[in-house]
Amino acid sequence: MAEEEPFDPWATAAADGTSAALMQKAKKKDAWGSFKAGEAEPLSESEATKPGKQGAKKKKGAIDGKKVGPSGPNLARKRVTDTKIGGIVDSWTNSYGWIRPFQHVNHPKAGKHGGKIYIHGKDVKGMGFLPMGMPVEFYVFEDDAGLGAEECTLSEG
């Protein structure tokens, strides 16, 4: 007597067209319905010029319903320290980061970002970025967004 091969449900499903992959492929074909490439009719003049929804539009100046203030490295600045102060790089993402100063900056905006000071890559002398945890020295400026660091260099000590 010949030896019978064990039943393989996957092979059977593929052979009779009931596999998940084949059924998914069939659904994709049905999504286009009776459309055939090259046989579409152009829109009428009135339909073609009708204004429509062009996609989700974001409201300027708001994120999740909260008003967003000015930001960025190009805001008007006013230096608030005459000498450099020290700090440590708290975080860095792409082109900007945050410095935690070693001393409190006596300024009304000092607590605006949890005591941290904004730093942009264009304000870092000779590097363009800062590694996290690196000690740095910088002048503090104020702008409409809060306090920032400029002429930032790696600390000598």
mmCIF file of C-alpha atoms in Angstrom, residues 54-123:
data_model
loop_
_atom_site.group_PDB
_atom_site.id
_atom_site.type_symbol
_atom_site.label_atom_id
_atom_site.label_comp_id
_atom_site.label_asym_id
_atom_site.label_seq_id
_atom_site.Cartn_x
_atom_site.Cartn_y
_atom_site.Cartn_z
ATOM 1 C CA GLN A 54 -7.149 69.794 -0.507
ATOM 2 C CA GLY A 55 -6.236 67.824 2.614
ATOM 3 C CA ALA A 56 -6.080 68.519 6.299
ATOM 4 C CA LYS A 57 -5.103 72.094 7.000
ATOM 5 C CA LYS A 58 -3.243 73.003 10.174
ATOM 6 C CA LYS A 59 -4.143 76.178 11.963
ATOM 7 C CA LYS A 60 -1.173 78.482 12.150
ATOM 8 C CA GLY A 61 -0.092 79.254 15.679
ATOM 9 C CA ALA A 62 -1.868 76.343 17.357
ATOM 10 C CA ILE A 63 -0.979 72.771 18.267
ATOM 11 C CA ASP A 64 -3.767 70.549 19.596
ATOM 12 C CA GLY A 65 -5.872 73.634 20.294
ATOM 13 C CA LYS A 66 -3.130 75.353 22.319
ATOM 14 C CA LYS A 67 -1.786 78.691 21.160
ATOM 15 C CA VAL A 68 1.867 78.532 20.156
ATOM 16 C CA GLY A 69 4.131 81.514 20.617
ATOM 17 C CA PRO A 70 7.042 82.696 18.510
ATOM 18 C CA SER A 71 10.100 80.470 18.236
ATOM 19 C CA GLY A 72 13.299 79.871 16.311
ATOM 20 C CA PRO A 73 16.816 81.204 16.070
ATOM 21 C CA ASN A 74 15.956 84.304 14.032
ATOM 22 C CA LEU A 75 13.860 86.224 16.556
ATOM 23 C CA ALA A 76 15.126 89.644 17.675
ATOM 24 C CA ARG A 77 17.541 89.189 20.601
ATOM 25 C CA LYS A 78 18.739 91.237 23.552
ATOM 26 C CA ARG A 79 21.767 90.005 25.509
ATOM 27 C CA VAL A 80 21.064 89.832 29.256
ATOM 28 C CA THR A 81 24.487 88.755 30.632
ATOM 29 C CA ASP A 82 27.771 90.675 30.288
ATOM 30 C CA THR A 83 29.911 87.605 30.946
ATOM 31 C CA LYS A 84 29.602 83.983 29.923
ATOM 32 C CA ILE A 85 27.962 81.552 32.330
ATOM 33 C CA GLY A 86 28.359 77.793 32.512
ATOM 34 C CA GLY A 87 25.921 74.964 32.069
ATOM 35 C CA ILE A 88 25.500 71.422 30.858
ATOM 36 C CA VAL A 89 23.777 70.248 27.666
ATOM 37 C CA ASP A 90 20.485 68.700 28.784
ATOM 38 C CA SER A 91 19.203 67.567 25.371
ATOM 39 C CA TRP A 92 19.861 67.926 21.641
ATOM 40 C CA THR A 93 17.628 67.168 18.634
ATOM 41 C CA ASN A 94 18.656 67.852 15.031
ATOM 42 C CA SER A 95 19.528 71.570 15.049
ATOM 43 C CA TYR A 96 18.738 72.792 18.566
ATOM 44 C CA GLY A 97 18.865 71.782 22.183
ATOM 45 C CA TRP A 98 18.523 72.834 25.815
ATOM 46 C CA ILE A 99 21.160 73.772 28.384
ATOM 47 C CA ARG A 100 20.698 73.527 32.140
ATOM 48 C CA PRO A 101 22.707 76.457 33.621
ATOM 49 C CA PHE A 102 24.913 75.843 36.682
ATOM 50 C CA GLN A 103 23.589 79.033 38.282
ATOM 51 C CA HIS A 104 20.181 80.677 38.379
ATOM 52 C CA VAL A 105 19.724 83.389 35.740
ATOM 53 C CA ASN A 106 18.063 86.382 37.392
ATOM 54 C CA HIS A 107 15.496 87.213 34.735
ATOM 55 C CA PRO A 108 11.653 87.183 34.559
ATOM 56 C CA LYS A 109 11.735 84.562 31.746
ATOM 57 C CA ALA A 110 14.205 82.271 33.559
ATOM 58 C CA GLY A 111 11.515 79.771 34.609
ATOM 59 C CA LYS A 112 9.735 79.700 31.249
ATOM 60 C CA HIS A 113 11.167 76.347 30.079
ATOM 61 C CA GLY A 114 11.726 74.728 33.448
ATOM 62 C CA GLY A 115 14.892 76.768 33.971
ATOM 63 C CA LYS A 116 16.499 75.432 30.784
ATOM 64 C CA ILE A 117 18.019 77.715 28.151
ATOM 65 C CA TYR A 118 17.452 77.249 24.405
ATOM 66 C CA ILE A 119 20.467 76.787 22.145
ATOM 67 C CA HIS A 120 20.484 76.597 18.335
ATOM 68 C CA GLY A 121 23.256 75.004 16.306
ATOM 69 C CA LYS A 122 24.117 78.340 14.684
ATOM 70 C CA ASP A 123 25.057 79.664 18.150
#
